[in-house]
Short mmCIF file of C-alpha atoms in Angstrom, two decimals:
data_model
loop_
_atom_site.label_atom_id
_atom_site.label_comp_id
_atom_site.label_asym_id
_atom_site.label_seq_id
_atom_site.Cartn_x
_atom_site.Cartn_y
_atom_site.Cartn_z
CA MET L 1 -0.01 0.05 -0.08
CA GLU L 2 0.97 3.58 -0.62
CA LEU L 3 0.30 6.85 1.08
CA ILE L 4 1.21 10.02 -0.86
CA GLN L 5 1.34 13.39 0.94
CA GLY L 6 0.47 15.99 -1.71
CA ASP L 7 -2.15 17.32 -4.08
CA CYS L 8 -4.40 14.63 -5.55
CA ILE L 9 -4.85 16.46 -8.86
CA GLU L 10 -1.07 16.61 -9.43
CA HIS L 11 -0.39 12.98 -8.42
CA MET L 12 -3.42 11.53 -10.27
CA SER L 13 -2.25 13.36 -13.41
CA GLN L 14 0.85 11.22 -13.23
CA MET L 15 -0.84 7.91 -12.75
CA ALA L 16 -1.12 5.37 -15.73
CA ALA L 17 -4.39 5.33 -17.66
CA GLU L 18 -6.84 2.51 -16.71
CA SER L 19 -4.67 1.34 -13.73
CA VAL L 20 -7.13 1.41 -10.88
CA ASP L 21 -10.02 -1.00 -10.10
CA LEU L 22 -11.96 1.13 -7.62
CA ILE L 23 -11.86 4.82 -6.63
CA ILE L 24 -13.50 5.95 -3.38
CA ALA L 25 -13.70 9.67 -2.95
CA ASP L 26 -14.82 11.71 0.06
CA PRO L 27 -14.01 15.38 -0.94
CA PRO L 28 -15.27 18.38 1.13
CA TYR L 29 -18.92 19.15 0.38
CA GLY L 30 -18.29 22.81 -0.17
CA ILE L 31 -19.64 23.90 3.26
CA ALA L 32 -18.04 24.54 6.58
CA TYR L 33 -18.10 21.51 8.75
CA GLN L 34 -20.20 22.00 11.93
CA SER L 35 -19.36 20.43 15.23
CA GLY L 36 -19.56 21.63 18.78
CA HIS L 37 -16.23 20.00 19.53
CA ARG L 38 -13.98 22.29 17.50
CA SER L 39 -13.62 26.07 16.96
CA LYS L 40 -14.56 27.66 13.58
CA GLN L 41 -10.82 28.38 12.99
CA GLU L 42 -9.80 24.72 13.65
CA ARG L 43 -12.58 23.40 11.28
CA GLU L 44 -11.56 25.74 8.49
CA ALA L 45 -7.90 24.98 8.83
CA MET L 46 -8.46 21.22 8.85
CA ILE L 47 -10.85 21.21 5.80
CA GLY L 48 -8.70 23.56 3.68
CA ASP L 49 -9.68 25.37 0.48
CA TYR L 50 -10.64 22.67 -2.12
CA GLY L 51 -12.84 24.97 -4.17
CA ASN L 52 -14.04 23.28 -7.35
CA ILE L 53 -12.05 20.17 -6.78
CA LEU L 54 -14.73 17.81 -8.31
CA TRP L 55 -14.54 19.41 -11.75
CA ARG L 56 -10.80 18.86 -11.77
CA LEU L 57 -11.00 15.33 -10.18
CA LEU L 58 -13.54 13.72 -12.47
CA PRO L 59 -11.62 13.78 -15.74
CA LEU L 60 -8.74 12.12 -13.88
CA VAL L 61 -11.08 9.54 -12.40
CA GLN L 62 -12.36 8.67 -15.87
CA ARG L 63 -8.83 8.37 -17.29
CA ILE L 64 -7.19 6.19 -14.64
CA LEU L 65 -10.20 3.93 -13.73
CA LYS L 66 -10.10 0.57 -15.51
CA LYS L 67 -12.74 -0.11 -18.22
CA GLU L 68 -14.96 -2.17 -15.83
CA GLY L 69 -14.02 -0.12 -12.69
CA ALA L 70 -16.32 1.61 -10.11
CA PHE L 71 -16.44 4.96 -8.42
CA TYR L 72 -18.02 5.82 -5.07
CA LEU L 73 -18.50 9.42 -4.23
CA PHE L 74 -19.66 10.58 -0.77
CA CYS L 75 -21.96 13.62 -0.68
CA ARG L 76 -24.66 15.38 1.23
CA PHE L 77 -28.27 15.42 0.22
CA ASP L 78 -28.11 19.13 -0.75
CA VAL L 79 -25.21 18.74 -3.23
CA SER L 80 -26.02 15.28 -4.54
CA PRO L 81 -28.14 16.40 -7.50
CA ASP L 82 -25.46 18.68 -8.85
CA TRP L 83 -22.75 16.09 -8.16
CA TRP L 84 -24.76 13.32 -9.89
CA HIS L 85 -25.02 15.46 -12.97
CA MET L 86 -21.31 16.31 -12.86
CA VAL L 87 -20.35 12.61 -12.50
CA GLY L 88 -22.53 11.87 -15.53
CA ASN L 89 -20.39 13.87 -17.77
CA TYR L 90 -17.54 11.39 -17.22
CA LEU L 91 -18.96 8.06 -15.98
CA ARG L 92 -22.26 6.30 -15.77
CA PRO L 93 -23.97 6.94 -12.38
CA LEU L 94 -26.20 3.96 -11.48
CA ASN L 95 -27.47 4.43 -7.96
CA LYS L 96 -27.34 6.57 -4.74
CA LEU L 97 -26.32 4.42 -1.72
CA ILE L 98 -27.62 5.55 1.63
CA TRP L 99 -25.36 5.24 4.71
CA VAL L 100 -27.45 5.10 7.85
CA LYS L 101 -25.59 6.23 10.90
CA ASN L 102 -26.20 4.93 14.44
CA ASN L 103 -26.95 8.54 15.55
CA TRP L 104 -27.30 12.02 14.16
CA GLY L 105 -25.08 15.08 14.11
CA MET L 106 -25.45 18.64 15.36
CA GLY L 107 -27.73 21.21 13.76
CA ASP L 108 -30.93 23.17 14.46
CA LEU L 109 -32.07 21.39 17.56
CA LYS L 110 -35.65 22.75 17.42
CA GLY L 111 -36.32 23.93 13.84
CA ASN L 112 -35.32 21.05 11.66
CA TRP L 113 -35.23 17.20 11.47
CA ALA L 114 -31.94 15.59 12.48
CA SER L 115 -29.93 14.20 9.66
CA GLN L 116 -28.97 10.48 10.22
CA TYR L 117 -27.78 9.49 6.75
CA GLU L 118 -25.30 10.39 4.08
CA GLU L 119 -25.44 9.73 0.31
CA ILE L 120 -22.88 7.89 -1.78
CA ILE L 121 -23.09 8.19 -5.55
CA PHE L 122 -22.22 4.87 -7.28
CA ALA L 123 -20.95 5.14 -10.84
CA VAL L 124 -19.24 2.83 -13.25
CA LYS L 125 -17.03 2.79 -16.36
CA GLY L 126 -18.16 0.08 -18.66
CA ARG L 127 -19.83 -3.00 -17.36
CA HIS L 128 -18.97 -3.31 -13.64
CA LEU L 129 -19.99 -6.55 -11.89
CA LEU L 130 -20.62 -6.48 -8.09
CA ARG L 131 -18.82 -9.26 -6.26
CA ASN L 132 -21.43 -10.23 -3.65
CA GLY L 133 -24.63 -10.57 -5.59
CA ARG L 134 -27.09 -7.63 -5.46
CA PRO L 135 -26.72 -5.90 -2.14
CA SER L 136 -29.10 -3.37 -0.75
CA ASN L 137 -28.38 0.24 -1.42
CA VAL L 138 -28.82 1.03 2.25
CA LEU L 139 -25.75 0.49 4.36
CA PHE L 140 -25.43 0.48 8.03
CA ALA L 141 -22.18 1.50 9.96
CA ASP L 142 -21.64 3.29 13.23
CA ARG L 143 -20.26 6.76 12.78
CA ILE L 144 -17.04 7.77 14.55
CA ALA L 145 -17.85 9.50 17.84
CA ALA L 146 -17.19 13.25 17.59
CA GLN L 147 -14.62 13.19 20.50
CA ALA L 148 -12.74 10.39 18.82
CA MET L 149 -12.53 11.93 15.30
CA ALA L 150 -9.13 12.79 13.97
CA HIS L 151 -10.59 14.35 10.78
CA PRO L 152 -13.69 16.60 10.58
CA THR L 153 -15.51 14.17 8.04
CA GLU L 154 -13.95 10.93 9.07
CA LYS L 155 -15.75 7.79 7.86
CA PRO L 156 -15.55 4.32 9.55
CA ALA L 157 -13.35 1.64 8.11
CA ALA L 158 -16.32 -0.76 8.46
CA LEU L 159 -18.36 1.24 5.95
CA MET L 160 -15.35 1.38 3.59
CA ARG L 161 -15.10 -2.43 3.79
CA GLN L 162 -18.65 -2.75 2.52
CA LEU L 163 -17.84 -0.70 -0.61
CA ILE L 164 -14.49 -2.49 -1.20
CA GLU L 165 -15.87 -5.97 -0.85
CA ALA L 166 -18.80 -5.18 -3.20
CA SER L 167 -16.69 -3.85 -6.00
CA THR L 168 -13.28 -5.47 -5.86
CA SER L 169 -11.56 -8.85 -5.44
CA PRO L 170 -8.44 -9.58 -3.25
CA GLY L 171 -5.36 -8.08 -4.83
CA ASP L 172 -7.26 -5.39 -6.76
CA LEU L 173 -6.05 -1.80 -6.58
CA ILE L 174 -8.12 1.03 -4.80
CA LEU L 175 -7.46 4.76 -4.91
CA ASP L 176 -8.61 7.25 -2.34
CA PRO L 177 -7.68 10.76 -3.65
CA CYS L 178 -8.90 12.47 -0.48
CA CYS L 179 -7.50 10.04 2.01
CA GLY L 180 -7.89 11.92 5.26
CA VAL L 181 -6.74 9.65 8.08
CA GLY L 182 -6.83 6.60 5.99
CA PRO L 183 -10.00 4.61 6.60
CA VAL L 184 -9.83 3.26 3.02
CA LEU L 185 -6.27 2.13 3.50
CA VAL L 186 -7.19 0.39 6.78
CA ALA L 187 -10.17 -1.37 5.15
CA ALA L 188 -8.08 -2.35 2.06
CA GLU L 189 -5.44 -3.91 4.31
CA GLN L 190 -8.09 -5.81 6.30
CA THR L 191 -9.60 -7.30 3.11
CA GLY L 192 -6.31 -8.05 1.23
CA ARG L 193 -6.56 -5.34 -1.43
CA ARG L 194 -3.88 -2.96 -2.57
CA ALA L 195 -4.50 0.79 -1.99
CA ILE L 196 -3.12 4.23 -2.82
CA GLY L 197 -4.18 7.14 -0.64
CA ILE L 198 -3.48 10.79 -1.43
CA GLU L 199 -3.73 13.49 1.24
CA ILE L 200 -2.41 17.01 1.18
CA ASN L 201 -2.48 17.65 4.98
CA PRO L 202 0.66 16.38 6.77
CA GLN L 203 -1.14 15.92 10.13
CA PHE L 204 -3.75 13.62 8.56
CA CYS L 205 -0.95 11.71 6.82
CA ASP L 206 0.79 11.16 10.16
CA GLU L 207 -2.40 9.82 11.59
CA ALA L 208 -3.06 7.62 8.62
CA GLU L 209 0.52 6.26 9.08
CA ARG L 210 -0.13 5.59 12.74
CA ARG L 211 -3.33 3.71 11.99
CA CYS L 212 -1.80 1.53 9.37
CA GLY L 213 0.80 0.42 11.83
CA SER L 214 4.42 -0.67 11.28
CA ASN L 215 3.76 -1.59 7.58
CA LEU L 216 3.71 2.04 6.71
CA VAL L 217 7.10 3.71 6.43
CA LEU L 218 8.35 7.07 5.19
CA ARG L 219 9.79 7.29 1.69
CA PRO L 220 11.51 10.18 -0.26
CA GLN L 221 9.44 12.72 -2.18
CA ALA L 222 6.84 12.74 0.64
CA VAL L 223 5.63 9.33 -0.31
CA ARG L 224 4.89 6.73 2.30
CA ARG L 225 4.68 3.03 1.07
CA ALA L 226 3.65 -0.08 2.96
CA GLN L 227 6.32 -2.85 2.70
CA GLN L 228 5.08 -5.83 0.79
#
């Protein structure tokens, strides 16, 4: 496995065409992350300025994904219609998966319903076959407790395992271009897949390196690779 500290657009531009079996992306949703456990300055510093990352990301996803590969894109309900349309310019979106969380987040405590789910756009390039029959598009996995989160939009490895096992076989290559603290890398290691993670924030890279254990070592050019 490989962890690259740097800009995902730059590094994906250097990757070989049709070289990746699965891409799982969880980019910022274009809004300030809200949580009572961090200050506004901390949240903004951790999320960074990704701007219109999706428009730059999608052509690269199309180029490096194999002909029968799959793409999972995490998104909120309020951006998913626009993102679905954007994905459709490059891949074939087939479904929206619903991740049901074990509890709900912060928000308007009296004026609005609490949100307990997140959407995942499922898109393919060519004829992609799921590995475990026809699973439900409703996924269940406990969210990370706010006080335990090392990343403002951290996803559980258990959720990533469900996506990985549905769309890859052991030994296949997975890319996470917005790696964060590495839940996709952890899930790939647990399921016997290869994985590449790209993350621009050095603090998140350090945490991903810690979570992946002794297999992950520092390499030159700010590239961390797992020993095979």
